[in-house]
Coordinates of C-alpha atoms in Angstrom, one line a residue:
M1 CA 100.3 108.2 76.9
H2 CA 100.9 104.5 76.4
K3 CA 98.5 101.7 77.6
K4 CA 101.1 100.8 80.2
D5 CA 101.2 104.3 81.5
M6 CA 97.5 104.5 81.8
G7 CA 97.4 101.2 83.6
L8 CA 100.1 102.4 86.0
A9 CA 98.3 105.7 86.7
L10 CA 95.2 103.7 87.4
L11 CA 97.1 101.6 89.8
I12 CA 98.5 104.7 91.6
I13 CA 94.9 106.0 92.0
V14 CA 93.6 102.7 93.3
V15 CA 96.6 102.3 95.8
G16 CA 96.1 106.0 96.9
A17 CA 92.4 105.4 97.5
I18 CA 93.0 102.3 99.6
V19 CA 95.7 104.1 101.7
Y20 CA 93.4 107.1 102.2
M21 CA 90.5 105.0 103.4
R22 CA 92.9 103.3 105.9
T23 CA 94.4 106.6 107.1
P24 CA 93.1 110.1 105.9
L25 CA 96.5 111.6 106.8
F26 CA 97.7 110.4 103.3
L27 CA 96.0 113.4 101.7
S28 CA 97.2 115.8 104.4
P29 CA 99.1 118.8 102.8
I30 CA 102.1 118.0 104.8
N31 CA 102.3 114.4 103.8
L32 CA 101.6 115.2 100.1
G33 CA 104.4 117.9 100.1
N34 CA 106.9 115.5 101.7
T35 CA 105.9 112.7 99.3
A36 CA 106.2 115.1 96.3
N37 CA 109.7 116.1 97.4
L38 CA 110.8 112.4 97.5
I39 CA 109.3 111.7 94.2
G40 CA 111.2 114.7 92.7
L41 CA 114.6 113.4 94.3
F42 CA 114.1 109.9 93.2
G43 CA 112.6 110.7 89.9
L44 CA 115.5 112.8 88.7
F45 CA 118.0 109.9 88.6
A46 CA 115.3 107.3 87.7
I47 CA 114.9 109.2 84.4
G48 CA 118.5 108.9 83.8
Q49 CA 118.4 105.2 84.5
G50 CA 115.8 104.9 82.0
F51 CA 118.0 106.1 79.2
V52 CA 120.6 103.5 80.1
I53 CA 118.1 100.6 80.3
M54 CA 116.8 101.7 76.9
T55 CA 120.1 100.7 75.5
G56 CA 119.8 97.2 77.1
G57 CA 122.4 98.3 79.7
I58 CA 122.1 99.1 83.4
D59 CA 123.9 101.5 85.8
L60 CA 124.5 100.0 89.3
S61 CA 126.7 103.0 90.4
V62 CA 123.9 105.5 90.8
G63 CA 123.7 105.4 94.7
S64 CA 127.6 105.6 95.1
M65 CA 127.7 108.5 92.7
I66 CA 125.2 110.3 94.7
A67 CA 127.3 109.7 97.8
L68 CA 130.6 110.7 96.4
L69 CA 129.2 113.8 94.5
G70 CA 127.2 114.8 97.6
V71 CA 130.4 114.7 99.7
L72 CA 132.3 116.8 97.1
F73 CA 129.5 119.4 96.7
V74 CA 129.1 119.8 100.5
D75 CA 132.8 120.1 100.9
M76 CA 133.3 122.6 98.2
V77 CA 130.4 124.9 99.4
G78 CA 130.8 124.3 103.2
R79 CA 134.5 123.8 103.7
F80 CA 136.2 125.5 100.9
G81 CA 133.9 128.4 100.2
V82 CA 133.5 127.7 96.6
P83 CA 130.4 129.8 95.3
W84 CA 127.6 127.4 94.9
P85 CA 126.8 128.0 91.2
L86 CA 130.4 127.0 90.5
A87 CA 130.3 124.1 92.8
M88 CA 127.1 122.9 91.1
L89 CA 128.9 123.1 87.7
I90 CA 132.0 121.3 89.0
T91 CA 129.7 118.5 90.6
I92 CA 127.9 118.0 87.3
G93 CA 131.1 118.0 85.3
I94 CA 132.7 115.4 87.5
G95 CA 129.5 113.3 87.1
T96 CA 129.7 113.8 83.3
L97 CA 133.2 112.4 83.3
M98 CA 132.0 109.4 85.3
G99 CA 129.2 108.7 82.8
L100 CA 131.6 109.3 79.9
A101 CA 134.1 106.7 81.4
H102 CA 131.2 104.1 81.8
G103 CA 130.2 104.6 78.2
L104 CA 133.7 104.3 76.9
L105 CA 134.6 101.2 78.8
I106 CA 131.4 99.6 77.5
T107 CA 131.7 100.7 73.9
K108 CA 135.4 100.8 73.2
L109 CA 136.7 98.0 75.4
K110 CA 133.5 95.9 75.0
M111 CA 133.0 95.5 78.7
Q112 CA 129.6 94.4 80.2
P113 CA 127.6 97.3 81.6
F114 CA 126.9 95.2 84.7
V115 CA 130.6 94.8 85.4
V116 CA 131.6 98.4 84.6
T117 CA 128.9 99.9 86.8
L118 CA 129.4 97.4 89.6
C119 CA 133.0 98.4 89.7
G120 CA 131.9 102.0 89.8
L121 CA 129.6 101.4 92.7
L122 CA 132.5 100.0 94.7
I123 CA 135.1 102.6 93.6
Y124 CA 132.9 105.6 94.1
R125 CA 131.7 104.5 97.5
G126 CA 135.3 103.7 98.6
V127 CA 136.6 107.1 97.4
A128 CA 133.9 108.8 99.3
R129 CA 134.7 107.0 102.5
G130 CA 138.5 107.4 102.0
Y131 CA 138.2 111.1 101.1
T132 CA 136.2 111.8 104.5
G133 CA 138.0 109.3 106.5
E134 CA 134.6 107.7 107.3
A135 CA 133.4 111.0 108.8
T136 CA 130.3 112.7 107.9
A137 CA 130.6 115.7 105.5
G138 CA 128.3 118.6 106.4
F139 CA 127.9 122.4 106.3
P140 CA 129.4 124.5 109.1
F141 CA 127.2 125.0 112.1
G142 CA 124.8 127.9 111.5
A143 CA 125.8 128.2 107.8
S144 CA 123.0 129.5 105.5
Y145 CA 122.8 129.6 101.8
P146 CA 119.5 131.3 101.0
E147 CA 119.5 131.2 97.2
L148 CA 120.8 127.7 97.0
E149 CA 118.4 126.5 99.8
W150 CA 115.5 128.2 97.8
L151 CA 116.5 126.4 94.6
T152 CA 116.9 123.0 96.1
I153 CA 114.8 122.5 99.2
G154 CA 112.3 125.6 98.8
R155 CA 108.7 125.3 97.9
S156 CA 106.4 127.4 95.6
F157 CA 102.6 127.1 96.1
G158 CA 103.3 124.4 98.6
I159 CA 105.0 122.2 95.9
P160 CA 108.8 121.3 96.5
H161 CA 111.3 122.7 93.9
S162 CA 112.7 119.2 93.5
F163 CA 109.3 118.1 92.1
Y164 CA 109.4 121.1 89.6
A165 CA 112.9 120.1 88.6
M166 CA 111.9 116.5 87.9
I167 CA 108.9 117.8 85.8
I168 CA 111.0 120.1 83.8
I169 CA 113.8 117.6 83.2
G170 CA 111.0 115.0 82.4
V171 CA 109.5 117.2 79.7
I172 CA 113.0 117.8 78.2
C173 CA 113.8 114.1 78.3
W174 CA 110.4 113.2 76.8
F175 CA 111.1 115.2 73.7
V176 CA 114.7 113.8 73.5
L177 CA 113.5 110.2 73.8
H178 CA 110.3 110.2 71.9
R179 CA 110.4 113.2 69.5
S180 CA 114.1 113.3 68.4
V181 CA 116.4 111.4 66.0
F182 CA 118.6 110.5 69.0
G183 CA 115.6 109.0 70.7
R184 CA 114.8 106.9 67.6
H185 CA 118.5 105.8 67.4
L186 CA 118.4 104.9 71.1
Q187 CA 115.4 102.7 70.7
A188 CA 117.0 101.0 67.7
V189 CA 120.2 100.3 69.5
G190 CA 118.2 98.7 72.4
K191 CA 116.0 96.6 70.0
N192 CA 119.0 95.3 67.9
E193 CA 122.4 96.9 68.2
D194 CA 123.9 95.1 65.2
A195 CA 121.0 96.0 62.9
A196 CA 121.1 99.7 64.2
R197 CA 125.0 99.7 63.3
Y198 CA 124.4 98.2 59.9
S199 CA 121.7 100.9 59.3
G200 CA 124.3 103.7 59.8
V201 CA 123.5 104.4 63.5
R202 CA 126.7 105.3 65.5
T203 CA 125.8 102.9 68.1
G204 CA 128.8 103.5 70.3
L205 CA 128.1 107.2 70.5
V206 CA 124.5 106.6 71.2
I207 CA 125.4 104.3 74.1
T208 CA 128.0 106.6 75.6
A209 CA 125.5 109.5 75.4
A210 CA 122.9 107.4 77.4
Y211 CA 125.4 106.8 80.3
V212 CA 126.4 110.4 80.1
I213 CA 122.7 111.6 80.5
C214 CA 122.2 109.2 83.3
A215 CA 125.3 110.5 85.2
V216 CA 124.4 114.2 84.6
L217 CA 120.8 113.6 85.9
T218 CA 122.4 111.6 88.9
S219 CA 124.8 114.5 89.6
I220 CA 121.7 116.9 89.8
A221 CA 119.9 114.5 92.2
A222 CA 123.1 114.3 94.3
I223 CA 123.1 118.0 94.8
Y224 CA 119.4 118.0 95.8
F225 CA 119.8 115.1 98.2
A226 CA 122.9 116.8 99.7
M227 CA 120.9 119.9 100.5
F228 CA 117.9 117.8 101.7
T229 CA 119.9 115.9 104.2
R230 CA 122.3 118.8 105.0
S231 CA 124.9 116.2 105.6
V232 CA 126.4 113.2 103.9
Q233 CA 127.5 109.9 105.5
P234 CA 129.5 108.3 102.7
S235 CA 129.1 104.8 104.1
S236 CA 125.2 104.9 103.9
H237 CA 124.2 107.9 101.8
G238 CA 122.5 106.7 98.7
N239 CA 122.7 102.9 99.6
F240 CA 120.5 100.9 97.2
Y241 CA 119.2 104.0 95.4
E242 CA 120.1 102.3 92.0
L243 CA 117.4 99.7 92.9
Y244 CA 114.8 102.4 93.3
A245 CA 115.8 103.8 89.9
I246 CA 115.7 100.3 88.3
A247 CA 112.4 99.6 89.8
A248 CA 110.8 102.9 88.8
A249 CA 112.1 102.3 85.3
V250 CA 110.8 98.6 85.1
L251 CA 107.4 99.7 86.5
G252 CA 107.2 102.4 84.0
G253 CA 107.4 100.1 81.1
F254 CA 111.2 100.1 80.4
S255 CA 112.2 96.6 79.3
L256 CA 115.4 95.2 80.8
R257 CA 116.1 93.8 77.2
G258 CA 116.2 97.3 75.9
G259 CA 114.4 99.2 73.1
E260 CA 111.2 100.0 75.1
G261 CA 110.2 102.6 77.6
S262 CA 108.3 105.8 78.5
I263 CA 109.5 108.9 80.3
V264 CA 105.9 109.4 81.6
G265 CA 106.0 105.8 82.7
V266 CA 109.3 106.1 84.7
I267 CA 107.9 109.2 86.5
L268 CA 104.8 107.3 87.3
G269 CA 107.0 104.4 88.6
A270 CA 108.7 106.8 90.9
V271 CA 105.3 108.0 92.1
L272 CA 104.2 104.5 92.8
L273 CA 107.3 103.5 94.6
Q274 CA 107.2 106.6 96.9
Q275 CA 103.5 106.0 97.3
L276 CA 104.2 102.4 98.6
Q277 CA 107.0 103.8 100.9
N278 CA 104.5 106.2 102.3
L279 CA 102.0 103.4 102.9
V280 CA 104.6 101.4 104.8
N281 CA 105.3 104.5 107.0
L282 CA 101.6 105.6 107.5
L283 CA 100.4 102.0 108.3
G284 CA 103.1 101.4 110.8
I285 CA 104.6 98.5 108.8
P286 CA 108.1 97.9 110.0
S287 CA 110.7 99.8 107.9
S288 CA 112.7 96.7 107.6
L289 CA 110.1 95.5 105.1
N290 CA 110.8 98.4 102.8
F291 CA 113.2 96.3 100.6
A292 CA 110.8 93.4 100.6
V293 CA 108.1 95.7 99.2
M294 CA 110.5 97.0 96.6
G295 CA 111.8 93.6 95.7
G296 CA 108.2 92.3 95.2
V297 CA 107.3 95.4 93.1
I298 CA 110.3 94.8 90.8
L299 CA 109.4 91.1 90.4
A300 CA 105.8 92.0 89.6
G301 CA 106.9 94.5 87.1
V302 CA 109.2 92.2 85.3
L303 CA 106.6 89.3 85.3
A304 CA 103.9 91.7 83.9
D305 CA 106.4 92.9 81.2
Q306 CA 107.2 89.3 80.2
Q307 CA 103.5 88.3 80.0
F308 CA 102.6 91.4 78.0
N309 CA 105.4 90.7 75.6
R310 CA 104.3 87.1 75.1
Y311 CA 100.7 88.1 74.6
R312 CA 101.8 90.7 72.1
Q313 CA 103.9 88.1 70.2
K314 CA 101.1 85.7 70.1
R315 CA 98.7 88.3 68.7
R316 CA 101.4 89.2 66.0
A317 CA 101.7 85.6 65.1
A318 CA 98.0 85.2 64.8
R319 CA 97.6 88.1 62.5
A320 CA 100.4 87.0 60.4
L321 CA 98.8 83.5 59.9
D322 CA 95.5 85.2 59.2
G323 CA 97.2 87.2 56.5
L324 CA 98.8 84.2 55.0
G325 CA 95.4 82.3 55.0
N326 CA 93.7 85.2 53.3
V327 CA 96.4 85.4 50.7
A328 CA 96.1 81.6 50.0
A329 CA 92.4 81.8 49.9
A330 CA 92.3 84.7 47.4
P331 CA 91.5 83.6 43.7
S332 CA 94.4 83.6 41.4

């Protein structure tokens, strides 16, 4: 665990203790279960956003992807009677194609990630609204899908399955990012794309893969969200979710400049964000301030990251000067 991760874990404990002292309901089984469910839901696609940010890019289309894919999944299962395992595969397949399109536009046509994914945000939301005619997509009245419901919104030992899914995916992504050749290439591309290319790294493939991973995890999250809400209103479903993902990644130590980040950190970032949302609800703070809290958290995270990097650069410069001084002082 990195020092940043340990500091974030300590902050989560401190905030939790403060909230518990204000309202003991914070540690009630019902509240902990509901919070764990939300952590799992948001943590799934926040991990994917981390891969994109590692390359120095960003994906602003996450929320709209969740809305469009949620509409399609609900319609396939509820309206057209597609078996849910096949519907899940189709949904993830469509999401994969979206991520592939983002990656190719960025790497082959040299478009800016901000522009590509901003267009995706608008296009996917517009398609979702046009497909449903601004209506809400939902399952037929009284419809039940026991296996699907157990897999997505069920609980084992009081812990939501969405949380289990996030942990399992988090472990896999930890090995991919921190213990694989692809992970090292991803970090190299984020630190200096030109240097990585000259070193033999296929930078275009690495960047495209990051956007595909992000889209796949977002597709999985879209299915969980659709089952959690049981209906999808395309004009509002998933609104601003990309900000939650970015905030969780930044809090977790992912640098918006690229090349730095931790899977453990982004999960802890998702925990802290949901803890703050829970704090707002339990303390009776107006929900209209949710975005103000999130914006303040993102700002604090970016400022802390900048200050940490400046401190680290100063220490490196000081060590370099000491080394030069020792060399100069050594007898010839």
